[in-house]
Amino acid sequence: MSVPLQSQISEVLQKLESLLDRLPESVGKDVRHQISEFRQLLVETRSPRFALVGRRGSGKSSLINAIFGRKVAEVGHEKAQTGEATWWPFSSGLGTIEILDTRGLQEGSRPSEADAAASPIESIMAALTQKAPDMILFLIKATEADAGIDHDLEALKEISKTVEKVHKYRPPILVVATHCDTLEPKNVHLHKPEGENLDDLNEKLQRVVVIENMLITKFMADPVLKEQLVTVLGVSSYQSWKNDILRTDERWRIDKLLDYLYNELPKEGKLEFARLSQMRTLQESISNRLTQVVAAICGGIAAVPIPLGDIIPITSLQITLIIAIAYVSGRQLSTESAKEFLTAIGATISAGLVLRELARASIKFLFPGGGSVISAGIATTATLGIGKAAIAHFVQKTSIEKAKQVFEGERRT
Ligand SMILES: Nc1nc2c(ncn2[C@@H]2O[C@H](COP(=O)(O)OP(=O)(O)OP(=O)(O)O)[C@@H](O)[C@H]2O)c(=O)[nH]1
Ligand SMILES: [Mg+2]
């Protein structure tokens, strides 16, 4: 989201809040709550941060690429970590994830006294102190899940302890069993199960379940890790590129992983994640949430007994909603284009909407109380319609004509 746009939204929200300030606290309480959620989702949006724990070759870089669906990290042997471990931004054109590779902890290679300051362990701890991870991802090769992982679990606990001490919260842990595609029977394709022998396929899936359960048992046996565990998920992240062109995509269950990640992220990280993951269901999910929140705010303002004062904020909020949904889908929309969209779907600002809003305001003016309820309903419905039309057009890529029908359909319900 561009900075000018964010400050523009921030301004509208402040204007609203100062409007609410003039009212008794009970009246604006709900709206205030929605405004604060809107601010978290949109104004305070930032890159998600994941701390990765995983041995060499466990598939950390591949998992980052699998999340983006693009090559943003080098797969294979990267240069050995020398000294500094830091939050490292991985970006596609659509967004950024900050990653902290904590491998140095696991390898436990305590450095000599002389260069302790530059040691990986020290710098991992410094990075964790500087910024808290939203989540810890623990990666383990499915084929190595039964090998002694106690040392790895110690690294996990070390990270959790540091984060808790500094940031006063325990990050959720997601365990990812990678390389599931390499389990026996090797020639059975998990990512393309059609046409595979059912018995063979089930045998392979059963092996995944056994590994997941083994890891769950291991985590549940530890009183600290048990509390932080979100889930254990077997996946395949395998993709192969030739000159940055994707030639093989054998990802399996990455969509499910993306769902978990999205759900565990704090509100501030969700928008960016939905955008960069390019996953339509996540983009729909956050767009629907934004629509609900904005509709509730608009309805709330309309229900508040201030005649006329609500016209400007409601329209600017609806425009903001359109810009936000377009952004989630990967587009940057100007205020002008958002207004054009409103016109195109028939929610004309110059005619219908303003007239309706004026009518609404005067109803309220004439019949304080009863009129507010009616107008709040109209404001909510119109906003829901605009949000759904924007989702149809920008996220689901339907035509403007179809988006218009969605808007009209919503108003009729
Ligand atoms: N078949 C299969 N191969 C994978 C999978 N994930 C990673 N690989 C392969 O495993 C190798 C190591 O993967 P990386 O993603 O580079 O592992 P890493 O953890 O980043 O390794 P370091 O950076 O060296 O610590 C590469 O050849 C990947 O293609 C997977 O789920 N299935
Ligand atoms: Mg790597």
Short mmCIF file of C-alpha atoms and ligand atoms in Angstrom, two decimals:
data_model
loop_
_atom_site.label_atom_id
_atom_site.label_comp_id
_atom_site.label_asym_id
_atom_site.label_seq_id
_atom_site.Cartn_x
_atom_site.Cartn_y
_atom_site.Cartn_z
CA MET A 1 0.00 0.00 0.00
CA SER A 2 1.45 3.36 -0.94
CA VAL A 3 2.32 5.75 1.86
CA PRO A 4 0.22 8.69 0.61
CA LEU A 5 -2.78 6.38 0.40
CA GLN A 6 -2.21 5.10 3.91
CA SER A 7 -2.03 8.60 5.30
CA GLN A 8 -5.15 9.50 3.36
CA ILE A 9 -7.02 6.58 4.93
CA SER A 10 -5.59 7.44 8.30
CA GLU A 11 -6.97 10.97 7.90
CA VAL A 12 -10.48 9.74 7.08
CA LEU A 13 -10.41 7.48 10.12
CA GLN A 14 -9.25 10.30 12.35
CA LYS A 15 -12.00 12.52 11.03
CA LEU A 16 -14.49 9.81 11.88
CA GLU A 17 -13.12 9.36 15.34
CA SER A 18 -13.32 13.04 16.09
CA LEU A 19 -16.93 12.93 14.91
CA LEU A 20 -17.57 10.10 17.34
CA ASP A 21 -15.80 11.99 20.10
CA ARG A 22 -18.66 14.44 20.17
CA LEU A 23 -21.13 11.68 20.98
CA PRO A 24 -21.84 9.77 24.17
CA GLU A 25 -19.39 6.93 24.51
CA SER A 26 -22.03 4.21 24.33
CA VAL A 27 -23.22 5.35 20.89
CA GLY A 28 -19.93 5.11 19.09
CA LYS A 29 -18.40 2.15 20.91
CA ASP A 30 -19.05 -0.45 18.25
CA VAL A 31 -17.97 1.83 15.44
CA ARG A 32 -14.78 2.67 17.29
CA HIS A 33 -14.02 -1.01 17.53
CA GLN A 34 -14.50 -1.48 13.79
CA ILE A 35 -12.40 1.57 13.02
CA SER A 36 -9.58 0.15 15.05
CA GLU A 37 -9.76 -3.17 13.16
CA PHE A 38 -9.82 -1.33 9.84
CA ARG A 39 -6.74 0.63 10.90
CA GLN A 40 -4.88 -2.54 11.89
CA LEU A 41 -5.72 -4.31 8.64
CA LEU A 42 -5.02 -1.44 6.32
CA VAL A 43 -3.05 1.44 7.78
CA GLU A 44 -0.73 -0.53 10.01
CA THR A 45 -0.17 -3.25 7.43
CA ARG A 46 3.40 -4.59 7.32
CA SER A 47 5.39 -7.54 6.01
CA PRO A 48 4.86 -10.83 7.84
CA ARG A 49 7.87 -12.13 9.77
CA PHE A 50 8.77 -15.79 10.06
CA ALA A 51 11.66 -17.29 11.99
CA LEU A 52 12.80 -20.46 10.22
CA VAL A 53 14.23 -23.36 12.14
CA GLY A 54 15.53 -26.19 10.03
CA ARG A 55 18.66 -28.09 9.26
CA ARG A 56 20.73 -27.60 6.18
CA GLY A 57 18.80 -28.87 3.19
CA SER A 58 15.53 -29.24 5.10
CA GLY A 59 13.93 -27.07 2.44
CA LYS A 60 13.82 -23.55 3.93
CA SER A 61 14.57 -21.73 0.69
CA SER A 62 12.23 -24.01 -1.25
CA LEU A 63 9.43 -23.30 1.21
CA ILE A 64 9.87 -19.55 0.79
CA ASN A 65 9.62 -19.99 -2.98
CA ALA A 66 6.62 -22.29 -2.58
CA ILE A 67 4.80 -19.62 -0.57
CA PHE A 68 5.39 -16.98 -3.24
CA GLY A 69 4.93 -19.38 -6.13
CA ARG A 70 7.97 -17.62 -7.57
CA LYS A 71 11.68 -17.92 -7.28
CA VAL A 72 12.71 -15.41 -4.67
CA ALA A 73 15.30 -17.49 -2.79
CA GLU A 74 18.24 -19.53 -4.05
CA VAL A 75 17.71 -23.24 -3.64
CA GLY A 76 20.55 -25.60 -2.89
CA HIS A 77 23.65 -24.75 -0.99
CA GLU A 78 23.88 -21.17 -0.08
CA LYS A 79 27.02 -19.64 1.23
CA ALA A 80 27.63 -20.65 4.80
CA GLN A 81 26.29 -18.16 7.23
CA THR A 82 29.17 -16.00 8.26
CA GLY A 83 28.63 -14.11 11.47
CA GLU A 84 25.63 -11.89 11.07
CA ALA A 85 22.18 -13.46 11.07
CA THR A 86 19.53 -10.91 10.29
CA TRP A 87 15.93 -10.40 9.22
CA TRP A 88 16.16 -10.87 5.51
CA PRO A 89 13.48 -9.53 3.15
CA PHE A 90 12.29 -11.83 0.37
CA SER A 91 10.18 -10.02 -2.19
CA SER A 92 8.22 -10.62 -5.32
CA GLY A 93 6.62 -7.66 -7.05
CA LEU A 94 3.58 -8.27 -4.87
CA GLY A 95 5.01 -8.11 -1.40
CA THR A 96 7.68 -8.99 1.09
CA ILE A 97 8.19 -11.57 3.82
CA GLU A 98 10.91 -11.05 6.38
CA ILE A 99 12.76 -14.23 7.21
CA LEU A 100 15.18 -14.96 10.01
CA ASP A 101 17.23 -18.08 9.34
CA THR A 102 18.12 -19.51 12.74
CA ARG A 103 20.15 -22.46 11.49
CA GLY A 104 23.18 -21.25 13.41
CA LEU A 105 21.42 -22.09 16.67
CA GLN A 106 20.83 -25.68 15.76
CA GLU A 107 24.26 -26.35 14.51
CA GLY A 108 25.25 -25.17 17.94
CA SER A 109 28.72 -24.28 16.81
CA ARG A 110 29.63 -22.06 19.69
CA PRO A 111 32.29 -19.79 18.32
CA SER A 112 35.62 -19.12 19.90
CA GLU A 113 35.86 -16.42 22.53
CA ALA A 114 37.56 -14.06 20.11
CA ASP A 115 34.72 -13.56 17.63
CA ALA A 116 31.81 -14.12 19.97
CA ALA A 117 30.31 -10.76 18.99
CA ALA A 118 29.97 -11.83 15.39
CA SER A 119 28.76 -15.34 16.18
CA PRO A 120 25.60 -16.59 14.52
CA ILE A 121 24.01 -17.33 17.88
CA GLU A 122 24.60 -13.83 19.19
CA SER A 123 23.28 -12.24 16.04
CA ILE A 124 20.22 -14.50 15.92
CA MET A 125 19.40 -13.41 19.45
CA ALA A 126 20.00 -9.78 18.53
CA ALA A 127 17.69 -10.09 15.52
CA LEU A 128 14.99 -11.69 17.68
CA THR A 129 15.33 -8.87 20.17
CA GLN A 130 15.06 -6.26 17.46
CA LYS A 131 11.87 -7.70 15.94
CA ALA A 132 9.55 -10.45 17.10
CA PRO A 133 8.63 -13.18 14.64
CA ASP A 134 4.92 -13.54 13.97
CA MET A 135 5.50 -17.26 13.86
CA ILE A 136 8.20 -19.87 14.02
CA LEU A 137 8.31 -22.41 11.21
CA PHE A 138 10.04 -25.62 12.12
CA LEU A 139 11.06 -27.53 9.00
CA ILE A 140 12.08 -31.12 9.04
CA LYS A 141 12.54 -33.57 6.20
CA ALA A 142 9.81 -36.19 6.40
CA THR A 143 12.47 -38.85 5.99
CA GLU A 144 14.39 -37.52 9.00
CA ALA A 145 11.49 -36.98 11.37
CA ASP A 146 12.34 -40.01 13.42
CA ALA A 147 16.02 -39.17 13.69
CA GLY A 148 17.01 -37.46 16.93
CA ILE A 149 15.40 -34.06 16.79
CA ASP A 150 15.94 -33.12 20.43
CA HIS A 151 18.69 -30.71 19.52
CA ASP A 152 16.35 -28.97 17.07
CA LEU A 153 13.65 -28.72 19.70
CA GLU A 154 16.14 -27.08 22.05
CA ALA A 155 16.77 -24.43 19.40
CA LEU A 156 13.02 -23.86 19.15
CA LYS A 157 12.74 -23.38 22.89
CA GLU A 158 15.70 -21.05 22.94
CA ILE A 159 14.03 -18.82 20.35
CA SER A 160 10.69 -18.88 22.14
CA LYS A 161 12.32 -17.97 25.42
CA THR A 162 14.13 -15.01 23.91
CA VAL A 163 11.00 -13.73 22.17
CA GLU A 164 8.96 -14.11 25.33
CA LYS A 165 11.51 -12.33 27.46
CA VAL A 166 11.77 -9.33 25.16
CA HIS A 167 8.36 -9.12 23.52
CA LYS A 168 6.20 -10.69 26.22
CA TYR A 169 4.52 -13.23 24.03
CA ARG A 170 5.13 -16.73 22.77
CA PRO A 171 5.13 -17.06 19.00
CA PRO A 172 3.03 -19.86 17.52
CA ILE A 173 5.01 -22.76 16.07
CA LEU A 174 4.07 -24.46 12.84
CA VAL A 175 5.80 -27.73 12.10
CA VAL A 176 6.31 -28.50 8.43
CA ALA A 177 7.40 -31.97 7.35
CA THR A 178 8.96 -31.31 3.94
CA HIS A 179 9.96 -33.74 1.16
CA CYS A 180 6.76 -35.82 1.63
CA ASP A 181 6.86 -36.54 -2.10
CA THR A 182 10.02 -38.61 -1.56
CA LEU A 183 8.36 -41.06 0.82
CA GLU A 184 7.70 -44.59 -0.41
CA PRO A 185 6.28 -45.47 -2.88
CA LYS A 186 8.49 -42.87 -4.55
CA ASN A 187 6.87 -42.95 -7.96
CA VAL A 188 3.41 -42.04 -6.63
CA HIS A 189 2.63 -38.37 -7.26
CA LEU A 190 0.91 -36.65 -4.35
CA HIS A 191 0.47 -33.44 -6.30
CA LYS A 192 -1.23 -35.27 -9.18
CA PRO A 193 -3.08 -38.17 -7.60
CA GLU A 194 -5.43 -38.76 -10.54
CA GLY A 195 -4.62 -42.03 -12.21
CA GLU A 196 -2.36 -43.26 -9.40
CA ASN A 197 -3.02 -46.72 -8.03
CA LEU A 198 -5.31 -46.13 -5.02
CA ASP A 199 -3.56 -48.62 -2.76
CA ASP A 200 -0.19 -47.08 -3.49
CA LEU A 201 -1.53 -43.60 -2.98
CA ASN A 202 -3.09 -44.54 0.35
CA GLU A 203 0.11 -46.20 1.45
CA LYS A 204 2.00 -42.98 0.81
CA LEU A 205 -0.62 -40.81 2.50
CA GLN A 206 -0.58 -43.15 5.46
CA ARG A 207 3.16 -42.67 5.79
CA VAL A 208 2.61 -38.92 5.91
CA VAL A 209 0.05 -39.37 8.70
CA VAL A 210 2.44 -41.55 10.68
CA ILE A 211 5.16 -38.91 10.45
CA GLU A 212 2.80 -36.10 11.40
CA ASN A 213 1.58 -38.05 14.41
CA MET A 214 5.11 -38.86 15.48
CA LEU A 215 5.98 -35.16 15.46
CA ILE A 216 2.77 -34.20 17.26
CA THR A 217 3.57 -36.73 20.00
CA LYS A 218 7.04 -35.29 20.34
CA PHE A 219 5.72 -31.74 20.75
CA MET A 220 2.90 -32.71 23.07
CA ALA A 221 5.42 -34.34 25.40
CA ASP A 222 7.02 -30.97 26.03
CA PRO A 223 5.02 -28.67 28.32
CA VAL A 224 6.34 -25.49 26.69
CA LEU A 225 6.24 -26.46 23.00
CA LYS A 226 2.84 -28.04 23.46
CA GLU A 227 1.28 -24.66 24.18
CA GLN A 228 2.74 -23.06 21.07
CA LEU A 229 2.12 -25.77 18.52
CA VAL A 230 -0.38 -24.75 15.85
CA THR A 231 -0.21 -27.87 13.75
CA VAL A 232 2.05 -30.36 12.05
CA LEU A 233 1.68 -30.50 8.30
CA GLY A 234 3.35 -32.75 5.75
CA VAL A 235 4.00 -30.98 2.43
CA SER A 236 6.07 -31.00 -0.70
CA SER A 237 7.67 -27.71 -1.73
CA TYR A 238 9.41 -29.08 -4.76
CA GLN A 239 9.63 -26.72 -7.70
CA SER A 240 12.32 -26.52 -10.31
CA TRP A 241 13.39 -23.52 -12.34
CA LYS A 242 15.41 -23.13 -15.47
CA ASN A 243 16.66 -19.58 -15.89
CA ASP A 244 13.97 -18.40 -13.51
CA ILE A 245 11.23 -20.08 -15.56
CA LEU A 246 9.22 -22.64 -13.61
CA ARG A 247 9.61 -26.03 -15.27
CA THR A 248 8.36 -28.39 -12.58
CA ASP A 249 5.79 -27.72 -9.90
CA GLU A 250 5.26 -30.60 -7.50
CA ARG A 251 3.95 -28.57 -4.60
CA TRP A 252 1.54 -30.47 -2.44
CA ARG A 253 -0.60 -29.04 0.37
CA ILE A 254 1.06 -25.64 0.18
CA ASP A 255 -2.43 -24.14 -0.10
CA LYS A 256 -3.26 -25.69 3.24
CA LEU A 257 -0.05 -24.35 4.73
CA LEU A 258 -0.86 -20.86 3.42
CA ASP A 259 -4.24 -21.09 5.15
CA TYR A 260 -2.60 -21.87 8.47
CA LEU A 261 -0.04 -19.12 8.09
CA TYR A 262 -2.67 -16.58 7.16
CA ASN A 263 -4.88 -17.50 10.10
CA GLU A 264 -2.05 -17.30 12.61
CA LEU A 265 -0.75 -13.95 11.40
CA PRO A 266 -1.68 -10.87 13.38
CA LYS A 267 -4.07 -8.48 11.61
CA GLU A 268 -1.19 -6.23 10.53
CA GLY A 269 0.43 -9.00 8.50
CA LYS A 270 -2.62 -10.50 6.80
CA LEU A 271 -3.12 -8.08 3.92
CA GLU A 272 0.42 -8.31 2.60
CA PHE A 273 0.41 -12.08 2.96
CA ALA A 274 -2.87 -12.50 1.07
CA ARG A 275 -1.49 -10.30 -1.69
CA LEU A 276 1.88 -11.93 -2.13
CA SER A 277 0.61 -15.51 -1.82
CA GLN A 278 -1.56 -14.91 -4.89
CA MET A 279 -4.08 -17.26 -3.32
CA ARG A 280 -7.56 -16.25 -4.29
CA THR A 281 -9.29 -17.73 -1.24
CA LEU A 282 -7.07 -15.70 1.10
CA GLN A 283 -7.62 -12.57 -0.96
CA GLU A 284 -11.36 -13.16 -0.78
CA SER A 285 -11.14 -13.78 2.91
CA ILE A 286 -9.41 -10.49 3.77
CA SER A 287 -11.51 -8.55 1.24
CA ASN A 288 -14.69 -9.91 2.79
CA ARG A 289 -13.45 -8.94 6.22
CA LEU A 290 -12.63 -5.41 5.03
CA THR A 291 -16.08 -5.18 3.44
CA GLN A 292 -17.80 -6.27 6.65
CA VAL A 293 -15.80 -3.81 8.72
CA VAL A 294 -16.37 -0.85 6.39
CA ALA A 295 -20.07 -1.70 6.02
CA ALA A 296 -20.40 -1.79 9.79
CA ILE A 297 -18.60 1.55 10.12
CA CYS A 298 -20.79 3.13 7.45
CA GLY A 299 -23.91 1.71 9.07
CA GLY A 300 -22.67 2.88 12.43
CA ILE A 301 -22.04 6.42 11.25
CA ALA A 302 -25.44 6.50 9.60
CA ALA A 303 -27.10 5.38 12.83
CA VAL A 304 -25.37 8.08 14.82
CA PRO A 305 -27.66 11.07 15.26
CA ILE A 306 -25.69 13.69 13.33
CA PRO A 307 -27.63 14.85 10.33
CA LEU A 308 -25.71 15.41 7.08
CA GLY A 309 -22.30 15.12 8.66
CA ASP A 310 -21.99 11.51 7.54
CA ILE A 311 -22.10 12.00 3.79
CA ILE A 312 -18.46 12.71 3.18
CA PRO A 313 -16.94 9.98 5.37
CA ILE A 314 -19.24 7.27 4.03
CA THR A 315 -18.29 7.93 0.41
CA SER A 316 -14.59 8.21 1.17
CA LEU A 317 -14.72 4.99 3.15
CA GLN A 318 -16.37 3.19 0.25
CA ILE A 319 -13.70 4.47 -2.11
CA THR A 320 -11.03 3.37 0.32
CA LEU A 321 -12.62 -0.07 0.38
CA ILE A 322 -12.40 -0.38 -3.39
CA ILE A 323 -8.77 0.74 -3.41
CA ALA A 324 -7.96 -1.75 -0.63
CA ILE A 325 -9.60 -4.70 -2.39
CA ALA A 326 -7.86 -3.85 -5.66
CA TYR A 327 -4.58 -3.67 -3.72
CA VAL A 328 -5.12 -7.11 -2.19
CA SER A 329 -5.61 -8.47 -5.71
CA GLY A 330 -2.24 -7.02 -6.75
CA ARG A 331 -3.28 -3.69 -8.25
CA GLN A 332 -2.63 -0.08 -7.30
CA LEU A 333 -5.74 1.99 -7.92
CA SER A 334 -5.97 5.78 -7.82
CA THR A 335 -8.87 7.53 -6.12
CA GLU A 336 -10.04 8.57 -9.57
CA SER A 337 -10.14 4.99 -10.84
CA ALA A 338 -11.96 3.87 -7.72
CA LYS A 339 -14.59 6.54 -8.36
CA GLU A 340 -14.85 5.35 -11.96
CA PHE A 341 -15.46 1.84 -10.68
CA LEU A 342 -18.26 3.10 -8.44
CA THR A 343 -19.84 4.81 -11.43
CA ALA A 344 -19.40 1.77 -13.64
CA ILE A 345 -21.20 -0.57 -11.26
CA GLY A 346 -24.05 1.90 -10.95
CA ALA A 347 -23.27 3.19 -7.49
CA THR A 348 -22.95 6.65 -8.95
CA ILE A 349 -21.61 9.18 -6.55
CA SER A 350 -22.91 12.18 -8.41
CA ALA A 351 -26.44 10.89 -8.74
CA GLY A 352 -27.74 7.82 -6.96
CA LEU A 353 -25.52 7.50 -3.99
CA VAL A 354 -25.37 11.10 -2.95
CA LEU A 355 -29.07 11.54 -3.55
CA ARG A 356 -29.78 8.48 -1.53
CA GLU A 357 -27.46 9.64 1.18
CA LEU A 358 -29.05 13.06 1.19
CA ALA A 359 -32.47 11.49 1.41
CA ARG A 360 -31.22 9.31 4.21
CA ALA A 361 -29.81 12.28 6.05
CA SER A 362 -33.01 14.26 5.74
CA ILE A 363 -35.13 11.31 6.88
CA LYS A 364 -32.98 11.25 9.94
CA PHE A 365 -33.19 14.97 10.29
CA LEU A 366 -36.97 14.90 10.20
CA PHE A 367 -37.46 11.78 12.26
CA PRO A 368 -34.62 11.42 14.65
CA GLY A 369 -34.48 7.89 15.97
CA GLY A 370 -36.63 5.88 13.58
CA GLY A 371 -35.07 7.40 10.49
CA SER A 372 -31.57 6.52 11.62
CA VAL A 373 -32.33 2.85 11.67
CA ILE A 374 -33.57 2.89 8.10
CA SER A 375 -30.63 4.92 6.86
CA ALA A 376 -28.12 2.72 8.66
CA GLY A 377 -29.59 -0.25 6.84
CA ILE A 378 -29.21 1.47 3.49
CA ALA A 379 -25.65 2.55 4.19
CA THR A 380 -24.67 -0.95 5.27
CA THR A 381 -26.29 -2.65 2.28
CA ALA A 382 -24.84 -0.25 -0.26
CA THR A 383 -21.36 -0.71 1.21
CA LEU A 384 -21.69 -4.50 1.25
CA GLY A 385 -22.74 -4.34 -2.39
CA ILE A 386 -19.78 -2.17 -3.34
CA GLY A 387 -17.35 -4.47 -1.53
CA LYS A 388 -18.75 -7.60 -3.13
CA ALA A 389 -18.69 -6.00 -6.57
CA ALA A 390 -15.05 -5.01 -6.04
CA ILE A 391 -14.20 -8.57 -4.96
CA ALA A 392 -15.93 -9.96 -8.05
CA HIS A 393 -14.07 -7.63 -10.38
CA PHE A 394 -10.59 -7.34 -8.87
CA VAL A 395 -10.11 -10.62 -7.02
CA GLN A 396 -12.25 -12.98 -9.09
CA LYS A 397 -11.46 -11.07 -12.30
CA THR A 398 -15.03 -10.90 -13.55
CA SER A 399 -16.17 -8.22 -16.01
CA ILE A 400 -17.49 -4.84 -14.88
CA GLU A 401 -20.87 -5.93 -16.18
CA LYS A 402 -20.86 -8.92 -13.84
CA ALA A 403 -19.65 -6.74 -10.95
CA LYS A 404 -22.57 -4.44 -11.59
CA GLN A 405 -24.94 -7.38 -11.31
CA VAL A 406 -23.31 -8.35 -8.02
CA PHE A 407 -23.86 -4.84 -6.70
CA GLU A 408 -27.48 -4.81 -7.81
CA GLY A 409 -28.05 -8.31 -6.45
CA GLU A 410 -26.79 -7.28 -3.03
CA ARG A 411 -29.09 -4.30 -2.88
CA ARG A 412 -32.09 -6.44 -3.69
CA THR A 413 -31.43 -8.97 -0.93
N1 LIG B 1 11.55 -33.64 -3.45
C1 LIG B 1 11.62 -32.56 -2.71
N2 LIG B 1 12.73 -31.83 -2.70
C2 LIG B 1 12.77 -30.71 -1.94
C3 LIG B 1 11.67 -30.31 -1.15
N3 LIG B 1 12.03 -29.16 -0.51
C4 LIG B 1 13.29 -28.89 -0.90
N4 LIG B 1 13.75 -29.82 -1.75
C5 LIG B 1 15.07 -29.94 -2.37
O1 LIG B 1 16.01 -30.10 -1.30
C6 LIG B 1 17.20 -29.41 -1.59
C7 LIG B 1 17.51 -28.41 -0.47
O2 LIG B 1 16.46 -27.48 -0.43
P1 LIG B 1 16.66 -25.97 0.06
O3 LIG B 1 15.33 -25.32 -0.07
O4 LIG B 1 17.79 -25.34 -0.63
O5 LIG B 1 17.01 -26.22 1.59
P2 LIG B 1 17.54 -25.16 2.68
O6 LIG B 1 16.95 -25.58 3.97
O7 LIG B 1 17.26 -23.78 2.23
O8 LIG B 1 19.09 -25.44 2.67
P3 LIG B 1 20.28 -24.50 3.25
O9 LIG B 1 20.00 -23.11 2.77
O10 LIG B 1 21.51 -25.09 2.67
O11 LIG B 1 20.20 -24.65 4.73
C8 LIG B 1 17.02 -28.77 -2.93
O12 LIG B 1 17.55 -29.59 -3.90
C9 LIG B 1 15.51 -28.70 -3.10
O13 LIG B 1 15.08 -28.74 -4.44
C10 LIG B 1 10.50 -31.12 -1.16
O14 LIG B 1 9.48 -30.85 -0.48
N5 LIG B 1 10.53 -32.23 -1.96
MG MG B 2 18.49 -22.10 1.91
#
